[in-house]
Amino acid sequence: MKIRRALLILTMTAPLFAYAEGGVLGFIKKVGTHIDSMTIRGVDRQYIEMPEKPWQVILQGNVNQSVLKMDALVDASRLNLLARDTGEDTFGDLSWEPRIKTPVSTYAGVWAGYRGYGFGYSKNVGGDDGSIIKFGLIGSSYGATLRIHRFSTKRPTVDAKNSIPEKENVTMEYPLDDPMQVRLMTFDAYYFFNGKRCSYTAAYDQSVIQRRSSGSLMAGAMYYHSTIDFVEDRNADFIYLMNDIGKTKHYQFSFGGGYAYNWVPCKGLLVSGLALLMVTAYNRLDVWHYNSNFRQYFMGEIESISDIPAGSLDPKNMDQATVDQDIRNNLRVWPMEDNAYEKQYSHAIPVIDARLSVTYNVGNWFFNTNAQVHRFSFKYDDDKGSLTDWYINASVGLRL
């Protein structure tokens, strides 16, 4: 009885499923037709070729690095490089330029798109531990891209620019017991005033092919957000060297203009470059400050503490930040009482966005290498800084 009832229900509902399936497929087809028309609308076919096969599947390799730079003037004894070495207590100001460089990291992933509309995901295979997610919506003369890069690293490089005579600058890889967590999100949108003859997607998405050389003035806007967080007890010494800063969040919106040029030296080969100079309309930096038993000891607020014995640090060997692991395990951090959290706004600051791409098309296959540099600046009290995020992509793709 149950089998007969199930067959009866299936027989009665089959037409509904067929109709629903046809409706969904019909809707998808209409969306595809609309995207096709948006992609080719107003395009000069003598300059831009529209491939018959609309899908692109791309295997990607990526090399990238992020550099956070913060300029500041601090008491020289803060670095513990001078006072314990010479026996003097004060040395004036030190031009301290903590510059956190993440390791150059390698990622591998895939991108799938339809006429410039697509999604990509990459995972690290060397260097830091992270992932990259990308979304793209690109038409004939407009486009928007969202890129989210999350990663953690235990081996940042720190530079100290010393302004004190007879004291050398310090550059060192600073191993962390607990990794630094970083998230970078970039959303950019642009408009090509000569999208009829110059295509961005031909260089960076390969959903169309540039047949002749052409350039275009362009307008662009960008939203950028970064979070850098290394607030862990065992990172107390690193927080101390970073002027007691343990976490930052940066929000920035910029707009401006620039120029792009697509050069086609021979059939199938495209060399494309663009540069945007933008000005920040909104530029905010949130900073969290932390105290620690490490800081208390070296600032002379306490003479000695049992979990960090006096003389455990060797100022002549900076690779030996703390000698014994059990000492590191007893480090502690906590929010500062007076200025645990601060929010700062910067004046209008220039932002640079530069990109370069080389593409070769052969049949339904294409090969591409492209590079991009973002540089974001900010000002915090009397200090200033910047975050530079660069990457190089290499890919091979197939049109389907």
Tab-separated table of N, CA, C and O in Angstrom, residues 91-186:
chain	number	residue	atom	x	y	z
A	91	PHE	N	68.558	58.247	26.896
A	91	PHE	CA	69.286	58.543	25.675
A	91	PHE	C	68.456	59.398	24.729
A	91	PHE	O	68.681	59.398	23.533
A	92	GLY	N	67.477	60.124	25.264
A	92	GLY	CA	66.645	60.931	24.394
A	92	GLY	C	65.698	60.082	23.589
A	92	GLY	O	65.277	59.007	24.004
A	93	ASP	N	65.377	60.566	22.386
A	93	ASP	CA	64.398	59.893	21.538
A	93	ASP	C	65.066	59.002	20.514
A	93	ASP	O	66.153	59.299	20.004
A	94	LEU	N	64.386	57.935	20.223
A	94	LEU	CA	64.819	57.008	19.177
A	94	LEU	C	63.803	57.051	18.051
A	94	LEU	O	62.598	56.995	18.285
A	95	SER	N	64.288	57.197	16.821
A	95	SER	CA	63.392	57.133	15.676
A	95	SER	C	63.052	55.671	15.436
A	95	SER	O	63.770	54.942	14.762
A	96	TRP	N	61.968	55.250	16.019
A	96	TRP	CA	61.576	53.827	16.031
A	96	TRP	C	60.547	53.612	14.939
A	96	TRP	O	59.489	54.214	14.938
A	97	GLU	N	60.881	52.780	13.988
A	97	GLU	CA	60.037	52.569	12.819
A	97	GLU	C	59.651	51.100	12.750
A	97	GLU	O	60.119	50.364	11.875
A	98	PRO	N	58.822	50.648	13.681
A	98	PRO	CA	58.436	49.235	13.621
A	98	PRO	C	57.729	48.915	12.314
A	98	PRO	O	56.729	49.540	11.968
A	99	ARG	N	58.272	47.992	11.586
A	99	ARG	CA	57.725	47.622	10.273
A	99	ARG	C	57.507	46.124	10.259
A	99	ARG	O	58.452	45.352	10.183
A	100	ILE	N	56.269	45.720	10.354
A	100	ILE	CA	55.937	44.302	10.385
A	100	ILE	C	55.827	43.798	8.952
A	100	ILE	O	54.959	44.220	8.194
A	101	LYS	N	56.715	42.914	8.589
A	101	LYS	CA	56.673	42.302	7.258
A	101	LYS	C	56.277	40.839	7.410
A	101	LYS	O	56.948	40.081	8.103
A	102	THR	N	55.207	40.462	6.789
A	102	THR	CA	54.847	39.048	6.801
A	102	THR	C	55.740	38.297	5.819
A	102	THR	O	56.307	38.886	4.895
A	103	PRO	N	55.911	37.011	5.991
A	103	PRO	CA	56.706	36.242	5.026
A	103	PRO	C	56.078	36.313	3.627
A	103	PRO	O	54.866	36.426	3.490
A	104	VAL	N	56.919	36.285	2.610
A	104	VAL	CA	56.404	36.162	1.248
A	104	VAL	C	55.754	34.789	1.127
A	104	VAL	O	56.405	33.766	1.338
A	105	SER	N	54.468	34.772	0.818
A	105	SER	CA	53.690	33.536	0.884
A	105	SER	C	53.165	33.134	-0.485
A	105	SER	O	52.925	33.990	-1.347
A	106	THR	N	52.973	31.844	-0.662
A	106	THR	CA	52.517	31.283	-1.934
A	106	THR	C	51.149	30.632	-1.749
A	106	THR	O	50.935	29.888	-0.790
A	107	TYR	N	50.238	30.924	-2.682
A	107	TYR	CA	48.885	30.375	-2.648
A	107	TYR	C	48.582	29.688	-3.981
A	107	TYR	O	49.141	30.030	-5.020
A	108	ALA	N	47.675	28.725	-3.931
A	108	ALA	CA	47.190	28.052	-5.136
A	108	ALA	C	45.674	27.947	-5.046
A	108	ALA	O	45.124	27.713	-3.960
A	109	GLY	N	44.991	28.132	-6.199
A	109	GLY	CA	43.539	28.099	-6.152
A	109	GLY	C	42.913	28.057	-7.523
A	109	GLY	O	43.583	27.802	-8.537
A	110	VAL	N	41.612	28.324	-7.564
A	110	VAL	CA	40.845	28.229	-8.797
A	110	VAL	C	39.872	29.398	-8.876
A	110	VAL	O	39.420	29.926	-7.855
A	111	TRP	N	39.573	29.803	-10.105
A	111	TRP	CA	38.589	30.841	-10.386
A	111	TRP	C	37.621	30.291	-11.425
A	111	TRP	O	38.025	29.655	-12.405
A	112	ALA	N	36.335	30.535	-11.242
A	112	ALA	CA	35.322	30.143	-12.219
A	112	ALA	C	34.445	31.356	-12.482
A	112	ALA	O	33.973	32.022	-11.541
A	113	GLY	N	34.220	31.669	-13.753
A	113	GLY	CA	33.448	32.853	-14.071
A	113	GLY	C	32.662	32.717	-15.358
A	113	GLY	O	32.935	31.857	-16.205
A	114	TYR	N	31.653	33.595	-15.502
A	114	TYR	CA	30.834	33.662	-16.710
A	114	TYR	C	30.812	35.108	-17.170
A	114	TYR	O	30.282	35.984	-16.482
A	115	ARG	N	31.459	35.371	-18.320
A	115	ARG	CA	31.482	36.717	-18.896
A	115	ARG	C	31.919	37.785	-17.894
A	115	ARG	O	31.332	38.860	-17.807
A	116	GLY	N	32.915	37.499	-17.066
A	116	GLY	CA	33.413	38.502	-16.136
A	116	GLY	C	32.781	38.465	-14.765
A	116	GLY	O	33.202	39.203	-13.867
A	117	TYR	N	31.775	37.617	-14.565
A	117	TYR	CA	31.132	37.472	-13.267
A	117	TYR	C	31.601	36.147	-12.673
A	117	TYR	O	31.308	35.081	-13.222
A	118	GLY	N	32.323	36.209	-11.542
A	118	GLY	CA	32.873	34.954	-11.065
A	118	GLY	C	33.303	34.982	-9.615
A	118	GLY	O	33.135	35.971	-8.891
A	119	PHE	N	33.890	33.840	-9.226
A	119	PHE	CA	34.289	33.610	-7.834
A	119	PHE	C	35.588	32.826	-7.843
A	119	PHE	O	35.782	31.920	-8.655
A	120	GLY	N	36.493	33.176	-6.899
A	120	GLY	CA	37.756	32.474	-6.801
A	120	GLY	C	38.129	32.180	-5.361
A	120	GLY	O	37.756	32.924	-4.444
A	121	TYR	N	38.855	31.100	-5.166
A	121	TYR	CA	39.326	30.729	-3.827
A	121	TYR	C	40.737	30.167	-3.941
A	121	TYR	O	41.027	29.341	-4.813
A	122	SER	N	41.625	30.646	-3.048
A	122	SER	CA	43.005	30.168	-3.016
A	122	SER	C	43.388	29.850	-1.580
A	122	SER	O	42.922	30.500	-0.640
A	123	LYS	N	44.269	28.860	-1.440
A	123	LYS	CA	44.747	28.425	-0.126
A	123	LYS	C	46.265	28.429	-0.139
A	123	LYS	O	46.881	28.103	-1.162
A	124	ASN	N	46.858	28.788	0.993
A	124	ASN	CA	48.303	28.871	1.034
A	124	ASN	C	48.947	27.493	0.890
A	124	ASN	O	48.426	26.485	1.369
A	125	VAL	N	50.097	27.456	0.233
A	125	VAL	CA	50.898	26.243	0.119
A	125	VAL	C	52.321	26.485	0.620
A	125	VAL	O	53.155	25.595	0.562
A	126	GLY	N	52.599	27.707	1.088
A	126	GLY	CA	53.916	28.034	1.627
A	126	GLY	C	53.910	29.434	2.210
A	126	GLY	O	53.280	30.335	1.689
A	127	GLY	N	54.616	29.622	3.328
A	127	GLY	CA	54.668	30.935	3.974
A	127	GLY	C	53.666	31.025	5.100
A	127	GLY	O	53.655	30.190	6.003
A	128	ASP	N	52.795	32.041	5.055
A	128	ASP	CA	51.815	32.191	6.121
A	128	ASP	C	50.707	31.145	5.988
A	128	ASP	O	50.679	30.349	5.060
A	129	ASP	N	49.796	31.163	6.925
A	129	ASP	CA	48.693	30.208	6.933
A	129	ASP	C	47.407	30.979	6.683
A	129	ASP	O	46.919	31.685	7.570
A	130	GLY	N	46.848	30.893	5.465
A	130	GLY	CA	45.672	31.699	5.177
A	130	GLY	C	44.955	31.298	3.913
A	130	GLY	O	45.241	30.264	3.306
A	131	SER	N	44.009	32.144	3.508
A	131	SER	CA	43.206	31.904	2.311
A	131	SER	C	42.826	33.237	1.690
A	131	SER	O	42.831	34.282	2.349
A	132	ILE	N	42.470	33.184	0.399
A	132	ILE	CA	42.046	34.367	-0.351
A	132	ILE	C	40.737	34.040	-1.056
A	132	ILE	O	40.635	33.026	-1.751
A	133	ILE	N	39.735	34.899	-0.869
A	133	ILE	CA	38.452	34.770	-1.557
A	133	ILE	C	38.249	36.002	-2.431
A	133	ILE	O	38.468	37.128	-1.985
A	134	LYS	N	37.811	35.774	-3.662
A	134	LYS	CA	37.605	36.891	-4.585
A	134	LYS	C	36.250	36.754	-5.280
A	134	LYS	O	35.848	35.648	-5.671
A	135	PHE	N	35.569	37.895	-5.447
A	135	PHE	CA	34.344	37.983	-6.227
A	135	PHE	C	34.538	39.070	-7.281
A	135	PHE	O	35.103	40.133	-6.980
A	136	GLY	N	34.052	38.832	-8.492
A	136	GLY	CA	34.191	39.823	-9.550
A	136	GLY	C	32.915	40.018	-10.327
A	136	GLY	O	32.202	39.052	-10.646
A	137	LEU	N	32.576	41.282	-10.616
A	137	LEU	CA	31.444	41.643	-11.469
A	137	LEU	C	31.958	42.680	-12.454
A	137	LEU	O	32.125	43.854	-12.115
A	138	ILE	N	32.243	42.233	-13.686
A	138	ILE	CA	32.937	43.073	-14.650
A	138	ILE	C	32.168	43.102	-15.955
A	138	ILE	O	31.855	42.064	-16.534
A	139	GLY	N	31.867	44.317	-16.430
A	139	GLY	CA	31.181	44.498	-17.704
A	139	GLY	C	32.086	45.155	-18.725
A	139	GLY	O	33.305	45.174	-18.590
A	140	SER	N	31.477	45.733	-19.756
A	140	SER	CA	32.250	46.308	-20.846
A	140	SER	C	33.047	47.531	-20.404
A	140	SER	O	34.198	47.709	-20.802
A	141	SER	N	32.474	48.393	-19.598
A	141	SER	CA	33.165	49.619	-19.194
A	141	SER	C	33.106	49.852	-17.688
A	141	SER	O	33.442	50.936	-17.219
A	142	TYR	N	32.694	48.885	-16.923
A	142	TYR	CA	32.576	49.038	-15.481
A	142	TYR	C	32.980	47.724	-14.812
A	142	TYR	O	33.120	46.685	-15.464
A	143	GLY	N	33.157	47.794	-13.505
A	143	GLY	CA	33.482	46.563	-12.801
A	143	GLY	C	33.630	46.798	-11.315
A	143	GLY	O	33.809	47.931	-10.855
A	144	ALA	N	33.564	45.716	-10.564
A	144	ALA	CA	33.749	45.758	-9.119
A	144	ALA	C	34.360	44.438	-8.679
A	144	ALA	O	33.995	43.373	-9.193
A	145	THR	N	35.288	44.500	-7.741
A	145	THR	CA	35.984	43.315	-7.253
A	145	THR	C	36.068	43.364	-5.734
A	145	THR	O	36.426	44.403	-5.160
A	146	LEU	N	35.747	42.247	-5.095
A	146	LEU	CA	35.895	42.100	-3.654
A	146	LEU	C	36.952	41.038	-3.394
A	146	LEU	O	36.855	39.920	-3.914
A	147	ARG	N	37.969	41.402	-2.596
A	147	ARG	CA	39.057	40.473	-2.266
A	147	ARG	C	39.214	40.424	-0.750
A	147	ARG	O	39.381	41.461	-0.104
A	148	ILE	N	39.138	39.228	-0.179
A	148	ILE	CA	39.280	39.028	1.261
A	148	ILE	C	40.457	38.090	1.497
A	148	ILE	O	40.461	36.948	1.043
A	149	HIS	N	41.440	38.578	2.210
A	149	HIS	CA	42.647	37.794	2.497
A	149	HIS	C	42.773	37.647	4.002
A	149	HIS	O	42.937	38.633	4.733
A	150	ARG	N	42.681	36.435	4.488
A	150	ARG	CA	42.858	36.120	5.905
A	150	ARG	C	44.110	35.268	6.060
A	150	ARG	O	44.303	34.315	5.306
A	151	PHE	N	44.937	35.611	7.041
A	151	PHE	CA	46.102	34.765	7.269
A	151	PHE	C	46.638	35.004	8.670
A	151	PHE	O	46.282	35.970	9.366
A	152	SER	N	47.511	34.116	9.102
A	152	SER	CA	48.224	34.255	10.362
A	152	SER	C	49.690	33.945	10.110
A	152	SER	O	50.029	33.179	9.205
A	153	THR	N	50.550	34.579	10.896
A	153	THR	CA	51.984	34.349	10.735
A	153	THR	C	52.659	34.390	12.092
A	153	THR	O	52.274	35.160	12.977
A	154	LYS	N	53.683	33.555	12.243
A	154	LYS	CA	54.460	33.515	13.481
A	154	LYS	C	55.843	34.131	13.321
A	154	LYS	O	56.599	34.203	14.295
A	155	ARG	N	56.185	34.583	12.112
A	155	ARG	CA	57.546	35.052	11.879
A	155	ARG	C	57.559	36.393	11.143
A	155	ARG	O	58.070	36.490	10.021
A	156	PRO	N	57.004	37.441	11.750
A	156	PRO	CA	57.111	38.766	11.131
A	156	PRO	C	58.538	39.301	11.244
A	156	PRO	O	59.290	38.933	12.151
A	157	THR	N	58.913	40.164	10.321
A	157	THR	CA	60.203	40.848	10.363
A	157	THR	C	59.977	42.270	10.854
A	157	THR	O	59.056	42.951	10.411
A	158	VAL	N	60.818	42.732	11.768
A	158	VAL	CA	60.678	44.064	12.349
A	158	VAL	C	61.940	44.868	12.089
A	158	VAL	O	63.059	44.376	12.281
A	159	ASP	N	61.784	46.125	11.620
A	159	ASP	CA	62.895	47.044	11.410
A	159	ASP	C	62.825	48.160	12.443
A	159	ASP	O	61.746	48.697	12.716
A	160	ALA	N	63.977	48.538	13.009
A	160	ALA	CA	64.068	49.692	13.909
A	160	ALA	C	65.058	50.666	13.303
A	160	ALA	O	66.247	50.355	13.169
A	161	LYS	N	64.571	51.862	12.931
A	161	LYS	CA	65.426	52.890	12.341
A	161	LYS	C	65.966	53.757	13.462
A	161	LYS	O	65.238	54.508	14.086
A	162	ASN	N	67.266	53.663	13.702
A	162	ASN	CA	67.880	54.305	14.853
A	162	ASN	C	68.474	55.655	14.477
A	162	ASN	O	69.228	55.754	13.510
A	163	SER	N	68.121	56.712	15.217
A	163	SER	CA	68.662	58.040	14.958
A	163	SER	C	69.747	58.431	15.960
A	163	SER	O	70.229	59.556	15.951
A	164	ILE	N	70.140	57.519	16.834
A	164	ILE	CA	71.142	57.812	17.850
A	164	ILE	C	72.530	57.515	17.295
A	164	ILE	O	72.762	56.453	16.717
A	165	PRO	N	73.470	58.436	17.432
A	165	PRO	CA	74.829	58.210	16.903
A	165	PRO	C	75.459	56.939	17.461
A	165	PRO	O	75.244	56.564	18.609
A	166	GLU	N	76.253	56.295	16.616
A	166	GLU	CA	77.028	55.114	16.973
A	166	GLU	C	76.166	53.908	17.334
A	166	GLU	O	76.660	52.941	17.905
A	167	LYS	N	74.878	53.988	17.024
A	167	LYS	CA	74.017	52.831	17.262
A	167	LYS	C	73.420	52.391	15.929
A	167	LYS	O	72.855	53.187	15.192
A	168	GLU	N	73.583	51.126	15.614
A	168	GLU	CA	73.138	50.625	14.324
A	168	GLU	C	71.633	50.377	14.306
A	168	GLU	O	71.016	50.145	15.337
A	169	ASN	N	71.075	50.427	13.082
A	169	ASN	CA	69.679	50.039	12.925
A	169	ASN	C	69.517	48.551	13.225
A	169	ASN	O	70.463	47.769	13.101
A	170	VAL	N	68.330	48.187	13.606
A	170	VAL	CA	68.047	46.797	13.954
A	170	VAL	C	67.027	46.229	12.980
A	170	VAL	O	65.963	46.812	12.772
A	171	THR	N	67.343	45.128	12.338
A	171	THR	CA	66.410	44.400	11.487
A	171	THR	C	66.450	42.936	11.915
A	171	THR	O	67.516	42.324	11.921
A	172	MET	N	65.303	42.416	12.279
A	172	MET	CA	65.312	41.051	12.794
A	172	MET	C	63.984	40.373	12.518
A	172	MET	O	62.941	41.025	12.458
A	173	GLU	N	64.055	39.071	12.321
A	173	GLU	CA	62.850	38.264	12.278
A	173	GLU	C	62.456	37.977	13.720
A	173	GLU	O	63.264	37.497	14.508
A	174	TYR	N	61.202	38.309	14.061
A	174	TYR	CA	60.775	38.210	15.455
A	174	TYR	C	59.791	37.053	15.596
A	174	TYR	O	58.607	37.187	15.309
A	175	PRO	N	60.277	35.878	16.023
A	175	PRO	CA	59.376	34.720	16.144
A	175	PRO	C	58.361	34.914	17.260
A	175	PRO	O	58.704	35.355	18.358
A	176	LEU	N	57.114	34.604	16.975
A	176	LEU	CA	56.036	34.709	17.947
A	176	LEU	C	55.590	33.312	18.365
A	176	LEU	O	55.488	32.409	17.534
A	177	ASP	N	55.308	33.159	19.651
A	177	ASP	CA	54.781	31.878	20.126
A	177	ASP	C	53.327	31.701	19.719
A	177	ASP	O	52.877	30.596	19.416
A	178	ASP	N	52.570	32.811	19.728
A	178	ASP	CA	51.186	32.790	19.271
A	178	ASP	C	51.087	33.633	18.007
A	178	ASP	O	51.581	34.770	17.969
A	179	PRO	N	50.482	33.122	16.951
A	179	PRO	CA	50.524	33.805	15.658
A	179	PRO	C	49.773	35.129	15.641
A	179	PRO	O	48.811	35.341	16.373
A	180	MET	N	50.246	36.012	14.790
A	180	MET	CA	49.569	37.262	14.485
A	180	MET	C	48.438	36.977	13.486
A	180	MET	O	48.646	36.310	12.473
A	181	GLN	N	47.236	37.476	13.794
A	181	GLN	CA	46.080	37.260	12.926
A	181	GLN	C	45.830	38.519	12.089
A	181	GLN	O	45.740	39.612	12.643
A	182	VAL	N	45.724	38.350	10.781
A	182	VAL	CA	45.546	39.485	9.880
A	182	VAL	C	44.383	39.211	8.932
A	182	VAL	O	44.254	38.098	8.401
A	183	ARG	N	43.541	40.239	8.731
A	183	ARG	CA	42.500	40.150	7.714
A	183	ARG	C	42.512	41.431	6.900
A	183	ARG	O	42.472	42.540	7.444
A	184	LEU	N	42.583	41.288	5.588
A	184	LEU	CA	42.579	42.420	4.669
A	184	LEU	C	41.393	42.269	3.722
A	184	LEU	O	41.245	41.231	3.065
A	185	MET	N	40.554	43.282	3.644
A	185	MET	CA	39.424	43.258	2.727
A	185	MET	C	39.481	44.498	1.837
A	185	MET	O	39.583	45.629	2.344
A	186	THR	N	39.424	44.286	0.539
A	186	THR	CA	39.456	45.385	-0.422
A	186	THR	C	38.284	45.252	-1.378
A	186	THR	O	38.096	44.192	-1.994
